[in-house]
XYZ file of C-alpha atoms in Angstrom:
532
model
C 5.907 -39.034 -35.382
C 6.467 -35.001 -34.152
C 7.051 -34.180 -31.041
C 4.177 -33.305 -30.461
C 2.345 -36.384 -31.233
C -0.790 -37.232 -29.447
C -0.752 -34.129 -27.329
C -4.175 -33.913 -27.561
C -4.349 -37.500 -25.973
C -2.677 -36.881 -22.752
C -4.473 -33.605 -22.920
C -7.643 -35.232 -22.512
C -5.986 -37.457 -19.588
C -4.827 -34.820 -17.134
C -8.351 -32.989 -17.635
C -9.797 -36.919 -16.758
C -7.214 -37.525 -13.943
C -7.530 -33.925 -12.080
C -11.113 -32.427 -13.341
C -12.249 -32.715 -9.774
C -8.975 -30.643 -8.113
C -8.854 -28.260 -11.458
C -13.043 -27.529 -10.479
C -12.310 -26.593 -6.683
C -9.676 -23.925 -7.939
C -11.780 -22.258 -9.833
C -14.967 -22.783 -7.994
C -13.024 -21.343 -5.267
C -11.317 -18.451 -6.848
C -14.147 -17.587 -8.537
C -16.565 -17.347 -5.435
C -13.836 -15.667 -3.630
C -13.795 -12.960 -6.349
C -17.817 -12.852 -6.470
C -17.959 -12.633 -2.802
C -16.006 -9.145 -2.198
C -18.261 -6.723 -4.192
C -21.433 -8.690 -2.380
C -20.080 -8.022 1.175
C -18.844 -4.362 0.185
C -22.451 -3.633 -1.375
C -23.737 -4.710 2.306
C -21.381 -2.869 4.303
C -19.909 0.686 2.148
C -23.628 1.206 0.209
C -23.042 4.854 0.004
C -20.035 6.859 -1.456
C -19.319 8.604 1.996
C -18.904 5.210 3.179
C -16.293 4.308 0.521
C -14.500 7.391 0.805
C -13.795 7.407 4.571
C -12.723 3.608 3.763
C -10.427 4.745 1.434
C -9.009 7.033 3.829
C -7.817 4.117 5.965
C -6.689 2.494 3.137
C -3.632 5.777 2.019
C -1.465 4.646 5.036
C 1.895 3.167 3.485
C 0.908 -0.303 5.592
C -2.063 -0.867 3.792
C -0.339 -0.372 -0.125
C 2.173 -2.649 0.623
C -0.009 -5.181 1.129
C -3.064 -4.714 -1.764
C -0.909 -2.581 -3.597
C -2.058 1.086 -4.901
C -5.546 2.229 -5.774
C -7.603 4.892 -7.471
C -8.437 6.537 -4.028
C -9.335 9.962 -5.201
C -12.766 7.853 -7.092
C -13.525 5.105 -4.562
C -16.429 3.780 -6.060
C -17.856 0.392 -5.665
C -15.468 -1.040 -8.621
C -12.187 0.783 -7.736
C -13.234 -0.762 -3.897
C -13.056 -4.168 -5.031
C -10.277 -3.940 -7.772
C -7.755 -2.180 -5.030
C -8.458 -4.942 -2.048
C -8.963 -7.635 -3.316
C -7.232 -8.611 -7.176
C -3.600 -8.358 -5.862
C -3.853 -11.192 -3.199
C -6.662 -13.123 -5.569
C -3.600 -12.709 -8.282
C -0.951 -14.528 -5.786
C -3.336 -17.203 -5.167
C -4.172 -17.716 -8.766
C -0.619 -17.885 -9.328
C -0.077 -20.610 -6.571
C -2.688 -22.397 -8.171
C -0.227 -22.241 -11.194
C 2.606 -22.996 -9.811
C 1.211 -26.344 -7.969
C -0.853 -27.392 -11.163
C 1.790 -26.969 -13.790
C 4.649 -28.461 -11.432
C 2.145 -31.772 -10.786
C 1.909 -32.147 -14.385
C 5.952 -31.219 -15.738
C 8.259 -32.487 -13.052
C 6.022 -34.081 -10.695
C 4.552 -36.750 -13.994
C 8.217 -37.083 -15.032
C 9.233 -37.815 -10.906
C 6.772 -40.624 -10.606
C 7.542 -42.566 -13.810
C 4.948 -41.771 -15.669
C 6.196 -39.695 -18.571
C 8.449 -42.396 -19.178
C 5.427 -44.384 -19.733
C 3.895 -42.636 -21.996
C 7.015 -42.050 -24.192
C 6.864 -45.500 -24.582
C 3.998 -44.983 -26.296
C 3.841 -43.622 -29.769
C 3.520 -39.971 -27.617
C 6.171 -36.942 -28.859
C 9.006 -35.971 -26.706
C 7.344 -32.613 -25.854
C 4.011 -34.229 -25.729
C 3.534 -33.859 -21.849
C 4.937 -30.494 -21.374
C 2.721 -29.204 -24.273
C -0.695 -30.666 -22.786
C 0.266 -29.263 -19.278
C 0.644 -26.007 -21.390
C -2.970 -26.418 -22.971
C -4.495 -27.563 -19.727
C -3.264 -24.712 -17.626
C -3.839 -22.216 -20.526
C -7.588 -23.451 -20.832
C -7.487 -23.112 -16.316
C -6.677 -19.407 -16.867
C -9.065 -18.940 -19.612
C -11.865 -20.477 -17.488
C -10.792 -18.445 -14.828
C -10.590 -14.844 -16.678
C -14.234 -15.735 -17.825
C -16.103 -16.742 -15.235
C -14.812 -13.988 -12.783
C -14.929 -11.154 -15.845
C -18.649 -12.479 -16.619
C -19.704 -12.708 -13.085
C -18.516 -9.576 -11.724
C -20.491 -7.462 -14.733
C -23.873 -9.317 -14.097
C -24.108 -7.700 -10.428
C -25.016 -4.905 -12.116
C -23.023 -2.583 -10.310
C -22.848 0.520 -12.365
C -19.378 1.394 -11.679
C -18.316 -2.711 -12.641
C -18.419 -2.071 -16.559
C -18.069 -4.878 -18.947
C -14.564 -3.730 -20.045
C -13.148 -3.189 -16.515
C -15.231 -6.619 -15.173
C -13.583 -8.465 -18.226
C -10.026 -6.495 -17.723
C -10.602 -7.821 -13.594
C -10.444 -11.362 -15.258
C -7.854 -11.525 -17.696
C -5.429 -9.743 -14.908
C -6.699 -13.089 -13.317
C -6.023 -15.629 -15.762
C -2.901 -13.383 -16.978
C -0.894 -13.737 -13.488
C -1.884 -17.618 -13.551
C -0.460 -17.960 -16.858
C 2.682 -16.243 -15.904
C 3.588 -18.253 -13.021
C 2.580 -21.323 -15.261
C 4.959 -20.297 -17.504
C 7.632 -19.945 -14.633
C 6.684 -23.456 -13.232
C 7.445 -24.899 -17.185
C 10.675 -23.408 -17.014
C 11.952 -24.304 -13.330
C 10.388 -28.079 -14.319
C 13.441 -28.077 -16.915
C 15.922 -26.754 -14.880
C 15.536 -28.443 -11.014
C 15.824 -32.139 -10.745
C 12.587 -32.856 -8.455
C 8.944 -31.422 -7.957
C 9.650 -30.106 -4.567
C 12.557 -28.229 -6.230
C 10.248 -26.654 -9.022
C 7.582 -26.019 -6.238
C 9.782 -24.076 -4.281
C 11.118 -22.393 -6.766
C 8.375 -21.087 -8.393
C 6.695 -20.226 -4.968
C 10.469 -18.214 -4.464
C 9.753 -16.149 -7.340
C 5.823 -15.528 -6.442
C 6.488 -14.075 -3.151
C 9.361 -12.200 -4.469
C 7.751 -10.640 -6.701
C 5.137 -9.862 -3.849
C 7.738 -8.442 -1.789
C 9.272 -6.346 -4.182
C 5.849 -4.859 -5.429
C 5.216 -4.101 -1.610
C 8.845 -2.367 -1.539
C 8.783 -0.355 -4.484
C 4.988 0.523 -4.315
C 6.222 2.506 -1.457
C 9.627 3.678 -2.640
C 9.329 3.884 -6.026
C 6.357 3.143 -8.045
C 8.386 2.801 -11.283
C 10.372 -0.274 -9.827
C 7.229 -1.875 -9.179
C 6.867 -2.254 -13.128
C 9.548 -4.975 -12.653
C 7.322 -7.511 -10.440
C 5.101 -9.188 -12.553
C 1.924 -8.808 -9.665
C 3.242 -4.802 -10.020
C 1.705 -5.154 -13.571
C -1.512 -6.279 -12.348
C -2.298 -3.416 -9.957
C -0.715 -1.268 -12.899
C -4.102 -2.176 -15.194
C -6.116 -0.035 -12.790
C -9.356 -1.837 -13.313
C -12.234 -0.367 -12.674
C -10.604 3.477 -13.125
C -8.182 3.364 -15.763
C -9.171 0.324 -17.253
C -5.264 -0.154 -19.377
C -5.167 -3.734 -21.067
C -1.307 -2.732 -21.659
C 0.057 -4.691 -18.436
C -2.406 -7.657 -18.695
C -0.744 -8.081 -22.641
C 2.538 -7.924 -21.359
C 1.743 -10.744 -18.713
C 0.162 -12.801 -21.413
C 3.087 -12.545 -23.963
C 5.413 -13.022 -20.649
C 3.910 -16.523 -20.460
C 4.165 -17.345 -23.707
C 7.806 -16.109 -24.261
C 8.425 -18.770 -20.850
C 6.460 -21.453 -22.323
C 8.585 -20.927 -25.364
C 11.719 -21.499 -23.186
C 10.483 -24.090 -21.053
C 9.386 -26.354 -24.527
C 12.695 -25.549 -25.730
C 14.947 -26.492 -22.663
C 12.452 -29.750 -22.785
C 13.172 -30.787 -25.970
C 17.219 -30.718 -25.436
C 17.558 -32.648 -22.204
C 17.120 -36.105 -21.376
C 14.008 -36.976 -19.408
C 14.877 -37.695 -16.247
C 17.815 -35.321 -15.996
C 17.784 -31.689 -15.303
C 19.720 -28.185 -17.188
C 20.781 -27.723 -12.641
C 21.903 -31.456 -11.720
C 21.464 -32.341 -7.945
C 24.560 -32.251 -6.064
C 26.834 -35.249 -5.801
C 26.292 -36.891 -2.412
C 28.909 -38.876 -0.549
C 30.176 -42.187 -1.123
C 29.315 -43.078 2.310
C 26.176 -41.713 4.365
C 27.366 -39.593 7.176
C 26.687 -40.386 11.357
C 23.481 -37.787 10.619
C 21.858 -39.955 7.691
C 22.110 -43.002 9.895
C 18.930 -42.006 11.748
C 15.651 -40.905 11.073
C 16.315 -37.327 12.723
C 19.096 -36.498 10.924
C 17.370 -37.942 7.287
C 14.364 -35.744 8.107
C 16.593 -32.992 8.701
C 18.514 -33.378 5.556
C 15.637 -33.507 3.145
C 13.688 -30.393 4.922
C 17.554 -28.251 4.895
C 16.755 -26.317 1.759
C 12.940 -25.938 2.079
C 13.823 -24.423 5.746
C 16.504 -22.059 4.345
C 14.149 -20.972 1.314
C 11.593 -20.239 3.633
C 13.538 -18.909 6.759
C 14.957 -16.038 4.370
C 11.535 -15.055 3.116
C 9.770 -14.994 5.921
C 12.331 -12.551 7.573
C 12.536 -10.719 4.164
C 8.668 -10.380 4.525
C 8.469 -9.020 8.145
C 11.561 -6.688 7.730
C 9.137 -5.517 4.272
C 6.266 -5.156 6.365
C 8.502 -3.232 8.947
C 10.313 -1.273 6.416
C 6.764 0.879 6.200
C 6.266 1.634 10.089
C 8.289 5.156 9.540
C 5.923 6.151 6.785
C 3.060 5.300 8.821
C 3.879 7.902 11.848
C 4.428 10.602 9.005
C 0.963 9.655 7.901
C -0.846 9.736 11.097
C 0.613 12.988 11.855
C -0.712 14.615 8.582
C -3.790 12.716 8.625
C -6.084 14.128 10.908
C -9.507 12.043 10.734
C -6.994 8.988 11.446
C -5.697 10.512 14.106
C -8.892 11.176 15.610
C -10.010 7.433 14.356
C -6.956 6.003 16.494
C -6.933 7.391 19.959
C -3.415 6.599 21.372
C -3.388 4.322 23.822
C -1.369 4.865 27.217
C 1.523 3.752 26.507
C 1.368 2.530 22.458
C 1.947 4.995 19.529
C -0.760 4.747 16.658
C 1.646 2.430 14.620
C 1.630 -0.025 17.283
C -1.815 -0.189 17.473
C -1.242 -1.572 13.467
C 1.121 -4.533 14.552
C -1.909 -6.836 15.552
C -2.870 -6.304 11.874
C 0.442 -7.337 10.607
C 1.149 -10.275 12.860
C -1.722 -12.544 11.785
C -0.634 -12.227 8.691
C 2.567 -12.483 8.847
C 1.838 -15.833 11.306
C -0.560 -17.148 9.131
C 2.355 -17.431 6.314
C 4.866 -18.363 8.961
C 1.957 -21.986 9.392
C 2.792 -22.973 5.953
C 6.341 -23.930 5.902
C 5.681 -26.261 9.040
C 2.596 -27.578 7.241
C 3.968 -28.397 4.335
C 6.921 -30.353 6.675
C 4.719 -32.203 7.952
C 2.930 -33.221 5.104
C 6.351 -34.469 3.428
C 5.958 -37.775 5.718
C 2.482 -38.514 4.174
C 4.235 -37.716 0.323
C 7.188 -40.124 1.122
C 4.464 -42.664 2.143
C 2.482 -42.138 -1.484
C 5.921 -42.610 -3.077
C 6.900 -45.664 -0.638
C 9.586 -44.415 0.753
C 8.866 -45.051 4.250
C 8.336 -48.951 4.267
C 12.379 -48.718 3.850
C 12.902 -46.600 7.323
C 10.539 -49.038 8.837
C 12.040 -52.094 7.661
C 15.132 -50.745 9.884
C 14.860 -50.655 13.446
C 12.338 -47.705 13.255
C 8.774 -47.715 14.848
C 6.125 -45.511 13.533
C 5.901 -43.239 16.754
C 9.650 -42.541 16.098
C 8.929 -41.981 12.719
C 6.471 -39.776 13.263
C 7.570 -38.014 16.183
C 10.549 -36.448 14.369
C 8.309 -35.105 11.721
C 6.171 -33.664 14.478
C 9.092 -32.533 16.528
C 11.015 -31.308 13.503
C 7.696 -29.360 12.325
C 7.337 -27.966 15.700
C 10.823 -26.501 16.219
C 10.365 -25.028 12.336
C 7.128 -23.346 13.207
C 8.992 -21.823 16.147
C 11.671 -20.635 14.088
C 9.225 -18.870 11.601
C 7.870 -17.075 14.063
C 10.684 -16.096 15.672
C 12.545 -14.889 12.362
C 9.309 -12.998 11.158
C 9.304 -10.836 14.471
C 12.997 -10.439 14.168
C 12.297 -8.916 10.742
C 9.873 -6.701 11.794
C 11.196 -5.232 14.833
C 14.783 -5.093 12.856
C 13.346 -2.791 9.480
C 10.391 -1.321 11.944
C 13.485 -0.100 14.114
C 15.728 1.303 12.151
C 12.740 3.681 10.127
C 10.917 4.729 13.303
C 12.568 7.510 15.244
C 11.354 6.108 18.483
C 11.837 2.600 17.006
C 10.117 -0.814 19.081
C 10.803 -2.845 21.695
C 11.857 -5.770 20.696
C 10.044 -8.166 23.711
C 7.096 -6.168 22.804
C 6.706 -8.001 18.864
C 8.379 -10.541 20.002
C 5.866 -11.447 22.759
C 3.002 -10.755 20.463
C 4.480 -13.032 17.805
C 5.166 -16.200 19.377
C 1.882 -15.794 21.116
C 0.634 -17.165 18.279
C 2.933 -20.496 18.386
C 0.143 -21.839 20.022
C -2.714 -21.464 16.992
C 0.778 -23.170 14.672
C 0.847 -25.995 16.995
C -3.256 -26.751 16.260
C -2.585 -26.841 12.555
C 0.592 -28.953 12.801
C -1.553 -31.458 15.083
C -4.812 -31.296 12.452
C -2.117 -32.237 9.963
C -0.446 -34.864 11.932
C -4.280 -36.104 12.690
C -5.615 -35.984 8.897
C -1.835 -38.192 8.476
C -2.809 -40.737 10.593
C -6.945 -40.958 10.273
C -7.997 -39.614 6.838
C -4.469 -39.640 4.842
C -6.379 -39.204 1.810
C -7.621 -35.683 2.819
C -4.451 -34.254 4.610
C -5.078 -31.567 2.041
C -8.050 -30.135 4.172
C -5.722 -28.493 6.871
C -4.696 -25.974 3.861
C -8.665 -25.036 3.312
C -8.628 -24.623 7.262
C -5.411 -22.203 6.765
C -6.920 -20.356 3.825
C -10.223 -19.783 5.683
C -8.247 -18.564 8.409
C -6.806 -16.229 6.443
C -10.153 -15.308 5.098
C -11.908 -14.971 8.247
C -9.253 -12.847 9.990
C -7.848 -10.500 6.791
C -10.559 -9.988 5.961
C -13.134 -10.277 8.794
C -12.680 -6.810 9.753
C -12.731 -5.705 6.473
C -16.372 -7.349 6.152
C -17.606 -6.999 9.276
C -17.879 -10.977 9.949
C -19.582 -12.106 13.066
C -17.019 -12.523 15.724
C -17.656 -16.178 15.589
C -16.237 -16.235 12.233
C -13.027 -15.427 13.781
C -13.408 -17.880 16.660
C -13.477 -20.934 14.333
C -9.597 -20.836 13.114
C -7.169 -21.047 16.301
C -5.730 -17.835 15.101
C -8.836 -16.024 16.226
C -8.332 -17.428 19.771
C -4.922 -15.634 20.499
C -4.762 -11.558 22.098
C -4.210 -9.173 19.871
C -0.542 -7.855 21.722
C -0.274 -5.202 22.482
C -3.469 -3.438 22.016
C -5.324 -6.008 24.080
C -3.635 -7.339 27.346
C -1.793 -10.952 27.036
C -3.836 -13.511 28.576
C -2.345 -17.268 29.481
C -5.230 -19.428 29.071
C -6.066 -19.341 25.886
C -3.081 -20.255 24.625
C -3.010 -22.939 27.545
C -6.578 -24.678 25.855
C -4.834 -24.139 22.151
C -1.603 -26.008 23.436
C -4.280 -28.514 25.015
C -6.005 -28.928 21.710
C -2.823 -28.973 19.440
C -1.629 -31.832 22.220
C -5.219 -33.898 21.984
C -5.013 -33.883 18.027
C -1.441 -34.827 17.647
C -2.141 -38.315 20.374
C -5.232 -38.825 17.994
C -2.929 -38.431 14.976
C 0.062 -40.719 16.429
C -2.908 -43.548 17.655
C -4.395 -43.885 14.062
C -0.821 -43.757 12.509
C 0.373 -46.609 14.557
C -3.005 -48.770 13.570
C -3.724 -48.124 9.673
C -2.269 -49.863 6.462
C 0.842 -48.102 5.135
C 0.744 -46.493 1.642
C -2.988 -45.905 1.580
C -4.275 -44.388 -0.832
């Protein structure tokens, strides 16, 4: 028997197990992608229309986050190629990162590869068919967005640059695959190889946004830099979408490699030795919670402060632009008392807030994933109730969604400061950042409700954040109906400092976050344990 014996076999069985979740990825990604030209057709049908957009779109703000474009030929193509593949990319890789992880690490976590090795089943067996399965995901995904974008018949969408559009697609989900396979080998848990791999997506976000800015040559060093470096739909170069592809398979490579040398259930970074004795802080379900959240918070505190201060890095650039730029200057009347890049921070904080909501969300949801793995019947068998239990994980969520926010705005005023010659006030972004604590506290209490009513759909409240995101990035963009807006909590909160702070929404958002978390506690407290 080879070690790759019956690959084929469990091939077959992760495609059985997850066709359904594998579907709405690519269902989703794919409409997503469809979507853009659709809405763009509607709303930029003529080339003066595209070219004054592309005038908003030279400030520095703007290629940080979608990365550069061919804004000298704006057509239809270049449009949709310069918004929209870069974030589509990160997503795709996400998609990667959580697929290949589930599969690797997450299979071996549970028990299950054990099982099968028991089995006559090679000892690279699982890792290859998590290989084959996400390579036939990307595939799928580079044809069905490649195909669909060149039948809309868009004359500047060509074959070659629709087909280019998908295999940048499929190519960035292979890469971050191919990171997942390799962190799998190294970390000890899922969560480890999860956050891990989601380390190195964002980085390589961040330093695209950095160097697109500075230095467009150090952007060839972030793997999404290689993706805006095809220029599809202008310059149509395959070059960076090969070098993603052979990237992938040079990590797969190392990833089957490092598999077949350890010992399943051990890992190339063992997890630190604990203590013989639990410490006063382990003895209680506040300071357990605590203790398994302590990296995940650190991970995340650093990037989301990385990520304002990257955000803010490009406010000095943007006064240098406005003054040079004189249609944006007429475009952007200053307001008494804001400069024209303040009048850009509402832009940048609902961002930047939306990605501050997912490090409490995914918090919160660790309660329901030590249910799944029965982890929790062992706190409750102590002197623990399930409000207590619960309650920490709220509280603890709470106080980390506070944090988020409160390190994001430190980042931006802090690199926003020290580039401006005027610099910001820091109560000013501060202000207008946790104003949004409010729309965080609704998601945290949809999560704790999906815990305690539906636990088997507690995956919902990340469609509801990545409509949000949707609806507000790029409802402006599309011209959505302000009731598109409305629906996420996010739309709900003023846009400091261009429009004047106002108490009572945020008063009905607290109200609603409150009313959902009682729901979520009440259900908790009354349904089976473990349910599936």
């Amino acid at each position: 028997m080879g070690n790759t014996a019956n690959t084929l076999t469990i091939t077959r069985l992760i495609l059985r197990l997850d066709r359904f979740r594998i579907a709405l990825w690519l269902v989703g990604l794919t409409f997503f992608t469809l979507i853009v030209p659709v809405a763009f057709r509607n709303l930029y049908g003529t080339q003066q229309e595209r070219d004054a957009m592309a005038l908003t779109m030279e400030n520095p703000a703007m290629t940080a986050m979608v990365g550069p474009g061919d804004l000298e030929n704006y057509t239809m193509g270049a449009m949709t190629a310069h918004q929209m593949i870069l974030m589509t990319a990160v997503v795709a890789g996400l998609m990667a990162v959580l697929l290949t992880s589930r599969w690797t690490r997450g299979e071996e976590e549970e028990g299950r590869v054990e099982m099968i090795r028991s089995l006559p089943a090679g000892r690279l067996a699982q890792l290859m068919a998590a290989i084959l399965v996400m390579t036939l995901v990307s595939v799928l995904l580079a044809v069905f967005t490649g195909l669909g974008l060149a039948a809309m018949g868009e004359a500047s969408m060509t074959l070659e640059g629709s087909l280019l559009y998908g295999a940048a697609l499929g190519g960035a989900s292979l890469f971050f695959g191919g990171i997942t396979a390799v962190a799998a080998q190294l970390l000890s848990n899922s969560r480890g190889t999860v956050g891990f791999s989601i380390a190195v997506l964002l980085g390589s976000y961040l330093f695209r946004a950095v160097t697109d800015i500075s230095n467009e040559t150090l952007s060839w060093i972030s793997p999404l830099g290689w993706v805006t470096k095809a220029e599809v739909y202008s310059g149509n170069y395959w070059g960076p979408v090969v070098l993603l592809i052979l990237s992938a398979g040079v990590l797969f490579a190392a990833g089957s490699w490092l598999n077949s040398i350890r010992d399943l259930g051990h890992s190339f970074v063992p997890p630190g030795k604990g203590r013989e004795r639990a410490s006063r802080l382990l003895q209680n379900p506040l300071g357990l919670t605590v203790r398994l959240q302590r990296t995940g918070f650190i991970v995340w505190a650093a990037g989301v402060f990385i990520l304002g201060a990257s955000y803010g890095s490009v406010l000095g650039d943007m006064e240098a632009f406005f003054a040079e730029n004189e249609l944006m200057a007429q475009l952007l009347q200053e307001q008494e008392g804001l400069s024209l890049t303040e009048q850009f921070i509402p832009m940048l904080l609902v961002v930047l807030s939306l990605l501050s909501t997912i490090p409490p969300l995914m918090a919160v949801n660790k309660l329901r994933g030590e249910e799944k793995k029965h982890r929790v019947k062992h706190l409750l068998g102590r002197a623990v109730s399930r409000t207590h239990l619960l309650a920490v994980y709220t509280g603890t969520t709470a106080v980390n969604g506070f944090i988020m926010l409160s390190l994001t705005a430190a980042g931006l005023w802090a690199a926003g400061n020290a580039v401006m010659d005027e610099g910001l006030a820091f109560g000013l972004i501060y202000g207008a950042a946790v104003s949004y604590y409010p729309a965080v506290l609704v998601m945290i209490g949809l999560a704790v409700l999906l815990i305690g009513a539906l636990p088997k759909f507690t995956q919902l409240v990340w469609v509801y954040l990545f409509y949000s995101f949707v609806a507000l990035y790029l409802g402006g963009l599309f011209q959505f109906p302000e009731w598109v807006g409305m629906v996420t909590p996010f739309g709900h909160v003023p846009q400091v400092p261009v429009e004047d702070s106002a108490v009572l929404p945020l008063v009905v958002l607290a109200g609603i976050a409150a009313v959902l978390t009682v729901i979520g506690f009440i259900t908790f407290r009354k349904r089976d344990l473990d349910f599936q």
